[in-house]
mmCIF file with all atom_site columns, C-alpha atoms in Angstrom:
data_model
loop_
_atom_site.group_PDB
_atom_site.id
_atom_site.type_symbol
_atom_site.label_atom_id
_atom_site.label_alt_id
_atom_site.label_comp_id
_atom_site.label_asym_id
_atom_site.label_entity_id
_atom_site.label_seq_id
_atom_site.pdbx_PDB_ins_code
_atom_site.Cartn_x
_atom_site.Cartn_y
_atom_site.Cartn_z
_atom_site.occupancy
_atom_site.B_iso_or_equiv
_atom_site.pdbx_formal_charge
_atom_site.auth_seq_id
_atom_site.auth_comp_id
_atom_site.auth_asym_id
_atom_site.auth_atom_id
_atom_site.pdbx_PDB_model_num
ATOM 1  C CA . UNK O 1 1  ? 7.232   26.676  -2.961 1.00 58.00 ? 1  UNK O CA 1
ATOM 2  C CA . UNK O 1 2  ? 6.348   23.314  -4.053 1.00 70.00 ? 2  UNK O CA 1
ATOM 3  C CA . UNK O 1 3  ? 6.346   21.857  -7.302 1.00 91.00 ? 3  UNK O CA 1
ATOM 4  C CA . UNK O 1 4  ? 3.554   20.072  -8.860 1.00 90.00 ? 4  UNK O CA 1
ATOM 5  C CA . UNK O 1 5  ? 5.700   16.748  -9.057 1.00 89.00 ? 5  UNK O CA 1
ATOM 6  C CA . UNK O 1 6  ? 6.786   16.501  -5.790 1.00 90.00 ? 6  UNK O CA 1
ATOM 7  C CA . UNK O 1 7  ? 3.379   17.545  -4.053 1.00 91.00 ? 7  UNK O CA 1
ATOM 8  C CA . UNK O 1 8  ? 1.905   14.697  -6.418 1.00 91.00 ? 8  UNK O CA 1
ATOM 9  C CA . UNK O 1 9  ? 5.053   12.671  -4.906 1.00 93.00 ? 9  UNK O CA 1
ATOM 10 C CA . UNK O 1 10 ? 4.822   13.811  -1.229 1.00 94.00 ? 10 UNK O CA 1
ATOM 11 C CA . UNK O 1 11 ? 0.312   13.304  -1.685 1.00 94.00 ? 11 UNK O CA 1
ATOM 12 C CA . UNK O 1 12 ? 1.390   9.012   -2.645 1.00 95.00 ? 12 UNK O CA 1
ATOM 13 C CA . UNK O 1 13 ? 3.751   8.622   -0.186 1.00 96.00 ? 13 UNK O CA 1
ATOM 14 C CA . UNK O 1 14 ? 1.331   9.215   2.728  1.00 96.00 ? 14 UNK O CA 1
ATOM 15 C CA . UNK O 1 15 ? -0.856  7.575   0.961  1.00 97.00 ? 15 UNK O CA 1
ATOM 16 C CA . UNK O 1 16 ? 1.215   4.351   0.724  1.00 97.00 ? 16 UNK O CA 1
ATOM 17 C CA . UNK O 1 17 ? 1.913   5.008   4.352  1.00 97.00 ? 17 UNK O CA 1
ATOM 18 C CA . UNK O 1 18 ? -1.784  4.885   5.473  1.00 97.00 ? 18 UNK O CA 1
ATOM 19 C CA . UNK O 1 19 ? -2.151  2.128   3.730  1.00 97.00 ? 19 UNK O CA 1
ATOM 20 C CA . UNK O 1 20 ? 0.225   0.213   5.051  1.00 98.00 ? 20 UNK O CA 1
ATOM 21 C CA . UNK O 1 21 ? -0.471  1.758   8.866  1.00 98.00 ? 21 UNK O CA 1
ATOM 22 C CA . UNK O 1 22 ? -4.502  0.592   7.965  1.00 97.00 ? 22 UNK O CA 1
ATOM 23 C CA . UNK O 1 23 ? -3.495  -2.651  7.152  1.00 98.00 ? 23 UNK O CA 1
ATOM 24 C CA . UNK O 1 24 ? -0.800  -3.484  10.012 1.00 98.00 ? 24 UNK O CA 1
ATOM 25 C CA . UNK O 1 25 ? -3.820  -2.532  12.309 1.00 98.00 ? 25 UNK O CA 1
ATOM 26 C CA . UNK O 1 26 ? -6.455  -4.688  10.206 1.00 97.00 ? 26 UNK O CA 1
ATOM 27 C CA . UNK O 1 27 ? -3.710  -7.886  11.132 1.00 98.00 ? 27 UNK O CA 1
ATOM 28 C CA . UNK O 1 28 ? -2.683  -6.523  14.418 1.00 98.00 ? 28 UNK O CA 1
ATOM 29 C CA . UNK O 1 29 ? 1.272   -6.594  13.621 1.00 98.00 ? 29 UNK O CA 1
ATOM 30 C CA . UNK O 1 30 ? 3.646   -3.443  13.504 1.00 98.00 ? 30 UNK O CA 1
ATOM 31 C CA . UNK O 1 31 ? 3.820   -1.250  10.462 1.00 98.00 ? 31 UNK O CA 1
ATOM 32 C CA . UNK O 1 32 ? 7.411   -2.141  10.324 1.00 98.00 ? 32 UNK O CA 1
ATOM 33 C CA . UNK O 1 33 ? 6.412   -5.959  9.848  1.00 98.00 ? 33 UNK O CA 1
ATOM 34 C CA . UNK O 1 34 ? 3.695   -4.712  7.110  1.00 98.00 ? 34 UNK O CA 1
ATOM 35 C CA . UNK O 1 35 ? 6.061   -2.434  5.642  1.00 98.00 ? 35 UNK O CA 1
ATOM 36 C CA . UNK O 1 36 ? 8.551   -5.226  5.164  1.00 98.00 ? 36 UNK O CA 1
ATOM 37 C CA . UNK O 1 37 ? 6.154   -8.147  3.704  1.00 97.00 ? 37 UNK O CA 1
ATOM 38 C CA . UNK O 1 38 ? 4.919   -5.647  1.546  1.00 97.00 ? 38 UNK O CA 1
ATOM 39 C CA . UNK O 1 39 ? 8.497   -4.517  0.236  1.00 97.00 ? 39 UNK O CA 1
ATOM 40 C CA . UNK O 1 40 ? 9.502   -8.268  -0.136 1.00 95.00 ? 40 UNK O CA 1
ATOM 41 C CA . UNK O 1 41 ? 6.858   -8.652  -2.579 1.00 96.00 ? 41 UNK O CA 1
ATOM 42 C CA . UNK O 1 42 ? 6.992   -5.163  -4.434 1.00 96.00 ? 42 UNK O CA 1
ATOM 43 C CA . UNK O 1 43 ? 3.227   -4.539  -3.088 1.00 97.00 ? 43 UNK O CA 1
ATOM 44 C CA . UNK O 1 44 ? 3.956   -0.872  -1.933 1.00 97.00 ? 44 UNK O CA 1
ATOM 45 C CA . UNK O 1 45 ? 5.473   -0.078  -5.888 1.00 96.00 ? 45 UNK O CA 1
ATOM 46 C CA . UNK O 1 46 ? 3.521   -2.931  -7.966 1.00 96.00 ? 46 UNK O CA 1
ATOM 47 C CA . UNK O 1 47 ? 0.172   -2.403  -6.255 1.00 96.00 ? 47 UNK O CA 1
ATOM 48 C CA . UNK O 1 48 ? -0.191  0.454   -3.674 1.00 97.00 ? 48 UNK O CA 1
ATOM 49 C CA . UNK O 1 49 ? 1.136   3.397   -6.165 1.00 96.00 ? 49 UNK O CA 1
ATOM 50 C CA . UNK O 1 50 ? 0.815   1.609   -9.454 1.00 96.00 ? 50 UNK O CA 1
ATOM 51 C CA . UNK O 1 51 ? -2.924  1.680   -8.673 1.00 95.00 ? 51 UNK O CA 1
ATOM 52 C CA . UNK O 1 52 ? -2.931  4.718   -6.551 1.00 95.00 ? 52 UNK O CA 1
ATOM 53 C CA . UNK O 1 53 ? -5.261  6.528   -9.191 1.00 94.00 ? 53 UNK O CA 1
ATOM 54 C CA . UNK O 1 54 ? -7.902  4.694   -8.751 1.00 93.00 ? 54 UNK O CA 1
ATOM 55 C CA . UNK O 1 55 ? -7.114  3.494   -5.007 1.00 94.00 ? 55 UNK O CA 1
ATOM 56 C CA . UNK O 1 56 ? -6.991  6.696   -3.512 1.00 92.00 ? 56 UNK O CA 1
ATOM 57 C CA . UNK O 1 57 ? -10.436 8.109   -3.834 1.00 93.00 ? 57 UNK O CA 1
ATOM 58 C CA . UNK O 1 58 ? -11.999 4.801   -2.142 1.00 95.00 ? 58 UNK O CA 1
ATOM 59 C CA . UNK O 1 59 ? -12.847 4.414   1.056  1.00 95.00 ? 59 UNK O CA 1
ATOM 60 C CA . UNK O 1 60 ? -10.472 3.557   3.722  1.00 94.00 ? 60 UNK O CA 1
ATOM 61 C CA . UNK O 1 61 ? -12.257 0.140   4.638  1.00 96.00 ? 61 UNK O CA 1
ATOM 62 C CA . UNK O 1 62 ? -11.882 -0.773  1.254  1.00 96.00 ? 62 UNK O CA 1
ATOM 63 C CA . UNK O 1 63 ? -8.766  -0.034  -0.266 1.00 96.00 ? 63 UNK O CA 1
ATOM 64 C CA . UNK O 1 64 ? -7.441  -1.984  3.405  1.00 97.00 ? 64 UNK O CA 1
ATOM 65 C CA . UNK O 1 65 ? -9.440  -4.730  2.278  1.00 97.00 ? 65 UNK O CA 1
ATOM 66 C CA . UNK O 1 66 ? -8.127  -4.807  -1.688 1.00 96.00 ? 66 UNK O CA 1
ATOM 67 C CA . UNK O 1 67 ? -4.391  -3.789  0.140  1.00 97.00 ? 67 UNK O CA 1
ATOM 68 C CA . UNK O 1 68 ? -4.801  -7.628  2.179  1.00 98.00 ? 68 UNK O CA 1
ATOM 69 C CA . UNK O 1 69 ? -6.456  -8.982  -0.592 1.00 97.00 ? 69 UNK O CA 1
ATOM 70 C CA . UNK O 1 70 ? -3.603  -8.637  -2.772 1.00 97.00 ? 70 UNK O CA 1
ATOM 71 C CA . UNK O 1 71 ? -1.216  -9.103  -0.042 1.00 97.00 ? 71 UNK O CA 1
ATOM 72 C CA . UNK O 1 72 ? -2.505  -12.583 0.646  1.00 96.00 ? 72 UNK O CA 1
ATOM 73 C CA . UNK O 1 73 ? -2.429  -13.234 -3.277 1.00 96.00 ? 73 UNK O CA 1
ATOM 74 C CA . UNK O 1 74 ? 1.052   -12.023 -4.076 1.00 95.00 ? 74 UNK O CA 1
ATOM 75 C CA . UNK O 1 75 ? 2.597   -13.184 -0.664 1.00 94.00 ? 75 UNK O CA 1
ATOM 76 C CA . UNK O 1 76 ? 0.834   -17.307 -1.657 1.00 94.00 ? 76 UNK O CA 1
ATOM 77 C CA . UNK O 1 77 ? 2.371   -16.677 -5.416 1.00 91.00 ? 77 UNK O CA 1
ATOM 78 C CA . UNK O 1 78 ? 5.847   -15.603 -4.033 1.00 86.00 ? 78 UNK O CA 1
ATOM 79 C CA . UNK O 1 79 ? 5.342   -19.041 -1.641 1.00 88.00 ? 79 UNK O CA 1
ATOM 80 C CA . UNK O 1 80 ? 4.661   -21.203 -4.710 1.00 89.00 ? 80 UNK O CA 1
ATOM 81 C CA . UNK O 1 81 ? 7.214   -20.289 -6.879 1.00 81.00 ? 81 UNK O CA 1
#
């Protein structure tokens, strides 16, 4: 039997990885590649389940689009330092 924790654990980690599946698709690259830009920037930890409260019970279209949105943001901040 599960605990709480790690069914709360398990529930953001396939969460995180639809997210990242939804928005490899969106840009037509691998989930590997979006996996990795994301990780280079801390996205998946500093974004995805930071925010996965309030993330989670949007719709898919939408938390792809704030997922990119950010993406674009953090990966042009990470360019500029």
């Amino acid at each position: 039997k599960q605990s709480k924790a790690r069914e709360e654990r398990e529930s953001r980690m396939i969460f995180a990885s639809s997210c990242i599946e939804s928005a490899a698709r969106e840009r037509n690259v691998s989930t590997t590649e979006m996996y990795n830009r994301m990780k280079r920037i801390g996205l998946i930890d500093g974004f995805i389940l930071k925010c996965y409260e309030g993330l989670h019970t949007q719709s898919r279209q939408h938390v792809t689009e704030d997922v990119l949105g950010a993406l674009d943001i953090w990966e042009t901040k990470l360019a500029n330092r």
